[in-house]
Coordinates of C-alpha atoms in Angstrom, one line a residue:
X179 CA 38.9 3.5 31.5
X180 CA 39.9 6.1 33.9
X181 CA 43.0 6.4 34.5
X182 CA 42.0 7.8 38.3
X183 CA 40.1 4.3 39.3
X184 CA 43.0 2.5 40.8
X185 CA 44.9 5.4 42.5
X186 CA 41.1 6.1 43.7
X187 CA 41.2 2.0 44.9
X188 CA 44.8 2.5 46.3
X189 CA 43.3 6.0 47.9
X190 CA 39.9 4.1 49.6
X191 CA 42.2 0.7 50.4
X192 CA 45.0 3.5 52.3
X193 CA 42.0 5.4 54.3
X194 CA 40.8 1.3 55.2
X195 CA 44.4 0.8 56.3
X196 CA 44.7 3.7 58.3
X197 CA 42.5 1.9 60.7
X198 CA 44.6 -1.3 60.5
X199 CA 46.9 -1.6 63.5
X200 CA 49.9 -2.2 61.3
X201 CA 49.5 0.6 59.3
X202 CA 51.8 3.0 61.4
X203 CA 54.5 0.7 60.6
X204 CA 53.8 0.5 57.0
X205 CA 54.2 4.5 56.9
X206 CA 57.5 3.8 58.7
X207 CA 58.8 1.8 55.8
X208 CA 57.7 4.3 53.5
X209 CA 59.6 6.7 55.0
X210 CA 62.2 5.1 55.4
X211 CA 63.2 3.5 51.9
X212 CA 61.8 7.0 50.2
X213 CA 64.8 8.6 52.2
X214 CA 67.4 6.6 50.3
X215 CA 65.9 4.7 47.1
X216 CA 62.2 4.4 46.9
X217 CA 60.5 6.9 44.6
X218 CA 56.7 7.3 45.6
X219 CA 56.6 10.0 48.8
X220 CA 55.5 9.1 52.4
X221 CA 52.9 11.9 52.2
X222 CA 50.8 9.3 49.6
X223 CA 49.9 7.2 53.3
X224 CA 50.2 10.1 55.4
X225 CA 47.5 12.3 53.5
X226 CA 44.6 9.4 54.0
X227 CA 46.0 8.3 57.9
X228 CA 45.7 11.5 59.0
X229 CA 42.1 12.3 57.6
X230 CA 41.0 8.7 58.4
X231 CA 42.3 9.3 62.1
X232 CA 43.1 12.7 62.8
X233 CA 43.6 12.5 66.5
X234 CA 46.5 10.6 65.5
X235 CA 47.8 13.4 62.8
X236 CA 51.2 14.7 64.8
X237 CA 51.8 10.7 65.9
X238 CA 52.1 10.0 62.3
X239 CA 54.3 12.9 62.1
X240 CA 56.4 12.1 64.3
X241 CA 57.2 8.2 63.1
X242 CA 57.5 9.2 59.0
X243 CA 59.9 12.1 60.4
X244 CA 61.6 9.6 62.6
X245 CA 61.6 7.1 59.8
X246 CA 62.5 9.6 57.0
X247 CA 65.7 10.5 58.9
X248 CA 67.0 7.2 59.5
X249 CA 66.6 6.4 55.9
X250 CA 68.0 9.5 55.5
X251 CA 70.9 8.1 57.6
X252 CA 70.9 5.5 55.6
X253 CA 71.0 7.2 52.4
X254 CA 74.3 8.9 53.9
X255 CA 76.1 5.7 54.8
X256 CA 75.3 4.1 50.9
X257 CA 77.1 7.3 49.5
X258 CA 80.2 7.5 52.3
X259 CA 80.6 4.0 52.0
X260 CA 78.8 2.3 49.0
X261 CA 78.3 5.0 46.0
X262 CA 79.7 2.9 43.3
X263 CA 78.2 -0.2 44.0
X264 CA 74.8 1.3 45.1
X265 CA 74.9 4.9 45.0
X266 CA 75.8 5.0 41.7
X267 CA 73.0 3.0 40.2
X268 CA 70.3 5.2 42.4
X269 CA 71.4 8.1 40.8
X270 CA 71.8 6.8 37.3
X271 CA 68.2 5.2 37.9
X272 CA 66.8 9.0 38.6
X273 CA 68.3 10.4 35.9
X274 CA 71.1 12.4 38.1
X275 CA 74.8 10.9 36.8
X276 CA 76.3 13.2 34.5
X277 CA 75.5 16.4 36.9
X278 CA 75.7 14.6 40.0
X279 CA 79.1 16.5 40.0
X280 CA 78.0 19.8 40.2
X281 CA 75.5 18.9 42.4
X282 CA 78.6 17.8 44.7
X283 CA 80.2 21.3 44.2
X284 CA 77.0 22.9 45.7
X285 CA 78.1 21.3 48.9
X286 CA 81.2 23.7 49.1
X287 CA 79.0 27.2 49.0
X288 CA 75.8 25.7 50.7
X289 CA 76.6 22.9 53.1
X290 CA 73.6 21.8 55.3
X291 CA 71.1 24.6 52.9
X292 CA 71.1 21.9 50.3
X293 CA 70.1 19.3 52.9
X294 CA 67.2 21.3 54.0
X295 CA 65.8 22.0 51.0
X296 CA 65.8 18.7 49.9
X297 CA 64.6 17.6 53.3
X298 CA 61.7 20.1 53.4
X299 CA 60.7 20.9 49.3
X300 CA 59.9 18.1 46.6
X301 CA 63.1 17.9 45.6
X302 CA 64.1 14.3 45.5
X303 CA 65.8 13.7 49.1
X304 CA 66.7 10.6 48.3
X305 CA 69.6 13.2 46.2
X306 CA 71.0 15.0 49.1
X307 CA 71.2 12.1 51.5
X308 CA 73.5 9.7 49.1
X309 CA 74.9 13.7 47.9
X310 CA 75.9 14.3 51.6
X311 CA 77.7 11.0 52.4
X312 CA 79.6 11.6 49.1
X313 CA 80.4 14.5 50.2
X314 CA 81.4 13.8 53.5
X315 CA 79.3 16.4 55.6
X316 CA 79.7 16.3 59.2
X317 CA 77.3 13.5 60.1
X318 CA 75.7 15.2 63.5
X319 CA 75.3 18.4 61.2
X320 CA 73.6 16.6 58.4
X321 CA 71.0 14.3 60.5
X322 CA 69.9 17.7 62.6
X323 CA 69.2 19.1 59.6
X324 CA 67.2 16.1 58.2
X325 CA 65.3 16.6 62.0
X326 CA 64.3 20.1 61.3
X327 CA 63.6 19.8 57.4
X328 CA 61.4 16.6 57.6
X329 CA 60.0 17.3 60.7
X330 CA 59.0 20.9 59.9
X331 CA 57.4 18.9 56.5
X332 CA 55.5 16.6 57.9
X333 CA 54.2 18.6 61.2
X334 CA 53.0 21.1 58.5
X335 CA 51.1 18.9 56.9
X336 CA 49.7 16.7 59.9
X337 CA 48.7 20.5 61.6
X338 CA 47.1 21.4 58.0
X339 CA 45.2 18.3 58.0
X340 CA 44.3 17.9 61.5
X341 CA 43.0 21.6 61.1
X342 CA 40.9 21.7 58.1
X343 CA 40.3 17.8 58.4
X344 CA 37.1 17.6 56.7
X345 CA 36.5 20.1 54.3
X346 CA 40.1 18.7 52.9
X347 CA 38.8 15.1 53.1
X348 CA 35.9 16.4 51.3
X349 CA 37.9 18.2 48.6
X350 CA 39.8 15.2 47.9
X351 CA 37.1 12.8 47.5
X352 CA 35.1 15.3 45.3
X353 CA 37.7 16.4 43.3
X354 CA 40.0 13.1 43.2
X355 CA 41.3 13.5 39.8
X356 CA 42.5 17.3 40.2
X357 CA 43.5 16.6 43.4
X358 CA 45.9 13.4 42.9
X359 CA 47.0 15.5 39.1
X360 CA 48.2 18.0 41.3
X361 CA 49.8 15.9 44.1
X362 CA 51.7 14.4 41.3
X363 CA 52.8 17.3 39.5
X364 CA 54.3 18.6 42.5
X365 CA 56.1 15.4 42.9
X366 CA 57.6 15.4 39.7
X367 CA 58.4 18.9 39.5
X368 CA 60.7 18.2 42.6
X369 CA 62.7 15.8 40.1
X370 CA 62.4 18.1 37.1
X371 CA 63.5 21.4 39.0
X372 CA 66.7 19.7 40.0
X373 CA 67.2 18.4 36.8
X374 CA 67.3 22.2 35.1
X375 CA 69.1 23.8 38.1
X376 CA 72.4 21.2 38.5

């Protein structure tokens, strides 16, 4: 069987979706939970909305980067106020405890740098924002950060698609299987990278 047919289904069902006039608020979700617990990146819907309906590419920005930040927000408040009950468990679940202290230290020398990278690279945000709260970063400093990082993200990507729209949409489709290998690689070197450098 190949291992590509139902990420190819969940690909063709997304690019269907895009179309549905719920789907904006699906992406929202997305965005929102990936900020503070769920794993799989907003850019899985935002890749197919945005070739399914380009004129709509910096719309979609705007909501997962609106979205991204207030689960980002949210992701602060679960480490100020919640990180042993749920914090905790998040970063356990990710792999993250035992260095999640030096990670913490980083906040001393770096400050809002850690929050941008995390807000604009593969590494796992979900990690900075419940980092942050622990770490009690100035709350106005840490969600303009988010702004910039996630909205400097996702308006690259929108303006990329929106640009090369169909030759990309044609790359993907003819080269699925390299093309979601290499999504997910990028992904996961996001999680690995952070595991090696805390």
């Amino acid at each position: 069987m190949n291992i590509f047919s139902p990420l190819r289904r969940l690909y063709d069902w997304t690019m269907d979706l895009a179309a549905h006039p719920y789907a904006i608020w699906w992406l929202a979700l997305v965005a929102f939970a990936e900020s503070s617990f769920f794993p799989i990146p907003q850019d899985v819907m935002m890749i197919p909305m945005i070739l399914a309906a380009r004129e709509k590419a910096f719309k979609i920005a705007l909501v997962a980067t609106i979205a991204s930040v207030l689960g980002g927000g949210a992701g602060y408040m679960i480490g100020a106020g919640l990180y042993d009950v749920v914090g905790r468990p998040i970063i356990d679940f990710y792999g993250y405890g035992e260095k999640f202290g030096t990670f913490q230290g980083w906040y001393e020398q770096w400050g809002e740098w850690i929050v941008a990278a995390g807000a604009f690279t593969p590494i796992p945000y979900k990690v900075i924002t419940i980092a942050s709260g622990v770490a009690e970063m100035d709350l106005t400093s840490f969600m303009s950060v988010s702004v910039v990082g996630r909205g400097a993200r996702f308006f690259a990507l929108a303006a990329l698609l929106w640009f090369f729209g169909e030759p990309i949409r044609r790359l993907i489709e003819e080269r699925f299987g390299l093309m979601t290998t290499l999504f997910f690689v990028l992904v996961i070197g996001g999680f690995v990278s952070l595991k090696f450098i805390v």
